[in-house]
Amino acid sequence: MNLEKIMNDLEKKHPGELEYLQAVREVLESIEEVVNQNPQFEAKGIIERLVEPDRILTFKVPWVDDNGKVHVNLGYRIQFNNAIGPYKGGLRFHPSVNLSILKFLGFEQIFKNSLTTLPMGGGKGGSDFDAKGKSDAEIMRFCQSFMLELWRMIGPETDVPAGDIGVGGKEIGYLFGMYKKLTREHVGVLTGKGLNWGGSLVRPEATGFGAVYFAQEMLATRGLTFEGKTVTVSGFGNVTWGAISKIAELGGKVVTISGPDGYIYDPDGISGEKIQYLLELRASNQDIVKPYSLEFPSAQFVAGKRPWEVKCDVALPCATQNELAKTDAENLVNNGCICVAEGANMPSTPEAVEVFLHHKMLFGPGKAVNAGGVATSGLEMSQNSLKYNWDREEVDQKLHQIMRNIHAACVKHGKREDGYVDYVKGANIAGFLKVANAMLDQGVI
Ligand code: NDP
């Protein structure tokens, strides 16, 4: 495989799509050896076909605010690859959303979904809509307008969106309501649904729980557990709250959470009633970081900085892409951190990842660590098909087993001769092989 030629061609075709190009390069670098060992992949143009989405829908989303003012946002759905199952991946509503970010997320999703071993292809979508400060009625009208375009493209056997940044249970409800109205069908077309209308137990906390299960497996390879460990975490959204609840349950102490304007350092640990308080703030669409530090005097708000300067044993970046740079990685190493598990998608820059690998840290990449979210979405789809609900314990056990299996697959494909496990390589190779072989079986389409 001529990696540089493939990357040069892509850069020419998609100039300025930095996140997308970054994600493709990272995957291609780690699968290069495997591709070279399997000439059939090159002969059938697998890489060239894999790096371009099957199709992209772009549409306008007009909506009216509570004062009668008209706004127009952009909406997208990227159907990347459906070799192993229907397109599957979240919707992100955030002002930073653009084609490059959604293409990077959709590309990553192909391998992540493959790793879960469930039959799901890769996709992603979203809008540059900013939910901050919007009323419930405004969010509802926006979601309804978004679905007025999206519904033609999705379906339970075609493409099954879910949540991501800015899209939680509330937004999924409004989106589902409009889909149902337009199609007159009550089907499993979205995941992350409410429990009373087709949702799965454990789905809201699944990404965070899964991330911690994966980190537990990584720690176990060195005979370690979360018990007594100090943990820094970023963000406070869908992923973070699940992760910090599980870490507290396992005896770890989470000392940070963060938002775009800074982070909270709480040396007493963030658990129990503090998590409840944060969830209430979040549900009412308020900023959480500053109010928390006012409510709990043990906490300190550090404006304009990231939590990676705080001494810890384990770090879980759970907010957004490229939120952990080289200097942050060096801070973590110098402060004695032993394990970094990416709850978010691509939160560490390539330079930061190099630091982790150079120091032979336990480093779990997002596509493996946060795959528990989509895996539980897959379990939600199975329950919808069966028209049956599993209980909490059953879903949690299945999720836990899937995370153990993903860890084992990463070790199988990522273990070096000296025994160090390169989880980045392991995850990329394991995810890639299944999709590439399915594409070979299905011909050039
Ligand atoms: P949420 O919107 O629920 O939470 C995101 C959190 O990160 C919020 O606390 C937000 O703060 C903070 N944040 C957002 N942008 C920035 C920024 N630029 N700098 C610092 N903090 C920021 O999203 P999710 O928890 O759903 O997603 C978080 C990450 O996990 C994303 O990378 C997503 O792709 C990934 N992921 C999510 C899954 C899921 O099931 N939800 C599944 C797999 C991966 P504020 O609210 O104040 O803006």
Short mmCIF file of N, CA and C in Angstrom, two decimals, residues 169-235:
data_model
loop_
_atom_site.label_atom_id
_atom_site.label_comp_id
_atom_site.label_asym_id
_atom_site.label_seq_id
_atom_site.Cartn_x
_atom_site.Cartn_y
_atom_site.Cartn_z
N GLY A 169 -31.22 11.95 25.51
CA GLY A 169 -32.55 11.34 25.49
C GLY A 169 -33.64 12.30 25.02
N LYS A 170 -33.56 13.56 25.45
CA LYS A 170 -34.60 14.53 25.08
C LYS A 170 -34.67 14.72 23.56
N GLU A 171 -33.50 14.95 22.96
CA GLU A 171 -33.46 15.20 21.51
C GLU A 171 -33.88 13.95 20.74
N ILE A 172 -33.43 12.78 21.21
CA ILE A 172 -33.81 11.53 20.53
C ILE A 172 -35.35 11.40 20.56
N GLY A 173 -35.96 11.79 21.67
CA GLY A 173 -37.43 11.74 21.78
C GLY A 173 -38.10 12.61 20.73
N TYR A 174 -37.66 13.85 20.60
CA TYR A 174 -38.27 14.75 19.62
C TYR A 174 -38.03 14.26 18.18
N LEU A 175 -36.83 13.74 17.94
CA LEU A 175 -36.52 13.24 16.59
C LEU A 175 -37.40 12.03 16.27
N PHE A 176 -37.52 11.14 17.24
CA PHE A 176 -38.32 9.92 17.04
C PHE A 176 -39.79 10.27 16.80
N GLY A 177 -40.29 11.23 17.59
CA GLY A 177 -41.70 11.64 17.45
C GLY A 177 -41.99 12.07 16.03
N MET A 178 -41.12 12.86 15.45
CA MET A 178 -41.35 13.34 14.08
C MET A 178 -41.21 12.21 13.07
N TYR A 179 -40.24 11.32 13.27
CA TYR A 179 -40.09 10.18 12.35
C TYR A 179 -41.37 9.34 12.33
N LYS A 180 -41.88 9.10 13.52
CA LYS A 180 -43.08 8.27 13.68
C LYS A 180 -44.28 8.94 12.98
N LYS A 181 -44.36 10.25 13.14
CA LYS A 181 -45.47 10.99 12.52
C LYS A 181 -45.39 10.91 10.99
N LEU A 182 -44.18 11.02 10.46
CA LEU A 182 -44.01 11.05 9.00
C LEU A 182 -44.22 9.68 8.37
N THR A 183 -43.77 8.63 9.07
CA THR A 183 -43.80 7.29 8.46
C THR A 183 -44.98 6.46 8.96
N ARG A 184 -45.60 6.89 10.05
CA ARG A 184 -46.65 6.12 10.74
C ARG A 184 -46.15 4.77 11.20
N GLU A 185 -44.86 4.69 11.49
CA GLU A 185 -44.28 3.43 11.95
C GLU A 185 -43.58 3.63 13.28
N HIS A 186 -43.82 2.73 14.21
CA HIS A 186 -43.10 2.76 15.49
C HIS A 186 -42.04 1.67 15.42
N VAL A 187 -40.86 2.03 14.93
CA VAL A 187 -39.80 1.02 14.72
C VAL A 187 -38.49 1.52 15.34
N GLY A 188 -37.55 0.60 15.45
CA GLY A 188 -36.26 0.94 16.08
C GLY A 188 -35.34 1.70 15.15
N VAL A 189 -35.74 2.90 14.75
CA VAL A 189 -34.97 3.68 13.78
C VAL A 189 -33.90 4.54 14.44
N LEU A 190 -34.04 4.74 15.75
CA LEU A 190 -33.03 5.50 16.51
C LEU A 190 -32.71 4.68 17.76
N THR A 191 -31.50 4.85 18.30
CA THR A 191 -31.22 4.24 19.60
C THR A 191 -30.95 5.34 20.61
N GLY A 192 -31.04 4.93 21.90
CA GLY A 192 -30.98 5.93 22.96
C GLY A 192 -32.40 6.41 23.27
N LYS A 193 -33.39 5.57 22.91
CA LYS A 193 -34.80 5.94 23.12
C LYS A 193 -35.16 5.84 24.59
N GLY A 194 -36.30 6.44 24.94
CA GLY A 194 -36.81 6.35 26.32
C GLY A 194 -37.22 4.92 26.64
N LEU A 195 -37.13 4.57 27.93
CA LEU A 195 -37.41 3.18 28.32
C LEU A 195 -38.83 2.75 28.02
N ASN A 196 -39.77 3.70 28.03
CA ASN A 196 -41.18 3.34 27.81
C ASN A 196 -41.51 3.14 26.35
N TRP A 197 -40.61 3.50 25.46
CA TRP A 197 -40.96 3.40 24.03
C TRP A 197 -39.82 2.83 23.19
N GLY A 198 -39.22 1.74 23.72
CA GLY A 198 -38.27 0.99 22.90
C GLY A 198 -36.81 1.14 23.29
N GLY A 199 -36.52 1.92 24.33
CA GLY A 199 -35.14 2.09 24.76
C GLY A 199 -34.62 0.90 25.54
N SER A 200 -33.31 0.87 25.74
CA SER A 200 -32.70 -0.23 26.49
C SER A 200 -32.19 0.28 27.83
N LEU A 201 -32.38 -0.52 28.86
CA LEU A 201 -31.74 -0.22 30.13
C LEU A 201 -30.23 -0.14 29.90
N VAL A 202 -29.57 0.68 30.68
CA VAL A 202 -28.12 0.88 30.66
C VAL A 202 -27.63 1.72 29.47
N ARG A 203 -28.47 1.97 28.43
CA ARG A 203 -27.93 2.73 27.28
C ARG A 203 -27.40 4.10 27.69
N PRO A 204 -28.12 4.87 28.57
CA PRO A 204 -27.60 6.22 28.87
C PRO A 204 -26.19 6.22 29.45
N GLU A 205 -25.90 5.23 30.30
CA GLU A 205 -24.59 5.22 30.94
C GLU A 205 -23.59 4.27 30.27
N ALA A 206 -24.03 3.63 29.16
CA ALA A 206 -23.24 2.53 28.58
C ALA A 206 -21.86 2.94 28.09
N THR A 207 -21.74 4.12 27.48
CA THR A 207 -20.42 4.49 26.94
C THR A 207 -19.43 4.67 28.09
N GLY A 208 -19.88 5.36 29.14
CA GLY A 208 -19.01 5.57 30.30
C GLY A 208 -18.70 4.26 31.02
N PHE A 209 -19.71 3.44 31.23
CA PHE A 209 -19.48 2.14 31.89
C PHE A 209 -18.49 1.32 31.06
N GLY A 210 -18.75 1.27 29.75
CA GLY A 210 -17.89 0.48 28.87
C GLY A 210 -16.45 0.97 28.91
N ALA A 211 -16.28 2.30 28.95
CA ALA A 211 -14.92 2.87 28.98
C ALA A 211 -14.19 2.40 30.25
N VAL A 212 -14.93 2.37 31.35
CA VAL A 212 -14.30 1.95 32.61
C VAL A 212 -14.03 0.44 32.59
N TYR A 213 -14.94 -0.34 32.01
CA TYR A 213 -14.68 -1.78 31.90
C TYR A 213 -13.42 -2.03 31.08
N PHE A 214 -13.26 -1.25 30.01
CA PHE A 214 -12.07 -1.43 29.17
C PHE A 214 -10.81 -1.05 29.96
N ALA A 215 -10.88 0.09 30.67
CA ALA A 215 -9.73 0.52 31.47
C ALA A 215 -9.39 -0.51 32.54
N GLN A 216 -10.44 -1.11 33.11
CA GLN A 216 -10.23 -2.17 34.12
C GLN A 216 -9.41 -3.33 33.53
N GLU A 217 -9.78 -3.71 32.28
CA GLU A 217 -9.05 -4.79 31.61
C GLU A 217 -7.60 -4.40 31.36
N MET A 218 -7.39 -3.15 30.95
CA MET A 218 -6.01 -2.70 30.70
C MET A 218 -5.21 -2.74 32.00
N LEU A 219 -5.81 -2.21 33.09
CA LEU A 219 -5.10 -2.20 34.38
C LEU A 219 -4.78 -3.62 34.83
N ALA A 220 -5.73 -4.54 34.58
CA ALA A 220 -5.54 -5.93 35.03
C ALA A 220 -4.32 -6.57 34.38
N THR A 221 -3.96 -6.12 33.16
CA THR A 221 -2.78 -6.72 32.51
C THR A 221 -1.51 -6.41 33.30
N ARG A 222 -1.59 -5.39 34.19
CA ARG A 222 -0.43 -5.09 35.04
C ARG A 222 -0.74 -5.37 36.51
N GLY A 223 -1.77 -6.20 36.72
CA GLY A 223 -2.14 -6.60 38.08
C GLY A 223 -2.73 -5.47 38.91
N LEU A 224 -3.34 -4.46 38.25
CA LEU A 224 -3.86 -3.29 38.97
C LEU A 224 -5.38 -3.22 38.88
N THR A 225 -5.99 -2.43 39.78
CA THR A 225 -7.43 -2.18 39.73
C THR A 225 -7.68 -0.69 39.97
N PHE A 226 -8.97 -0.28 39.91
CA PHE A 226 -9.33 1.12 40.17
C PHE A 226 -9.28 1.47 41.66
N GLU A 227 -9.33 0.44 42.51
CA GLU A 227 -9.39 0.66 43.96
C GLU A 227 -8.27 1.62 44.41
N GLY A 228 -8.66 2.73 45.02
CA GLY A 228 -7.69 3.69 45.56
C GLY A 228 -6.99 4.56 44.53
N LYS A 229 -7.36 4.43 43.26
CA LYS A 229 -6.68 5.22 42.22
C LYS A 229 -7.30 6.62 42.12
N THR A 230 -6.46 7.60 41.84
CA THR A 230 -6.93 8.96 41.57
C THR A 230 -7.12 9.10 40.06
N VAL A 231 -8.29 9.61 39.68
CA VAL A 231 -8.63 9.62 38.25
C VAL A 231 -9.03 11.04 37.82
N THR A 232 -8.45 11.50 36.72
CA THR A 232 -8.90 12.78 36.14
C THR A 232 -9.77 12.47 34.92
N VAL A 233 -10.88 13.21 34.83
CA VAL A 233 -11.82 13.00 33.74
C VAL A 233 -12.17 14.37 33.17
N SER A 234 -12.41 14.44 31.85
CA SER A 234 -12.84 15.73 31.28
C SER A 234 -14.29 15.64 30.83
N GLY A 235 -14.90 16.84 30.59
CA GLY A 235 -16.29 16.93 30.17
C GLY A 235 -17.22 16.68 31.34
#
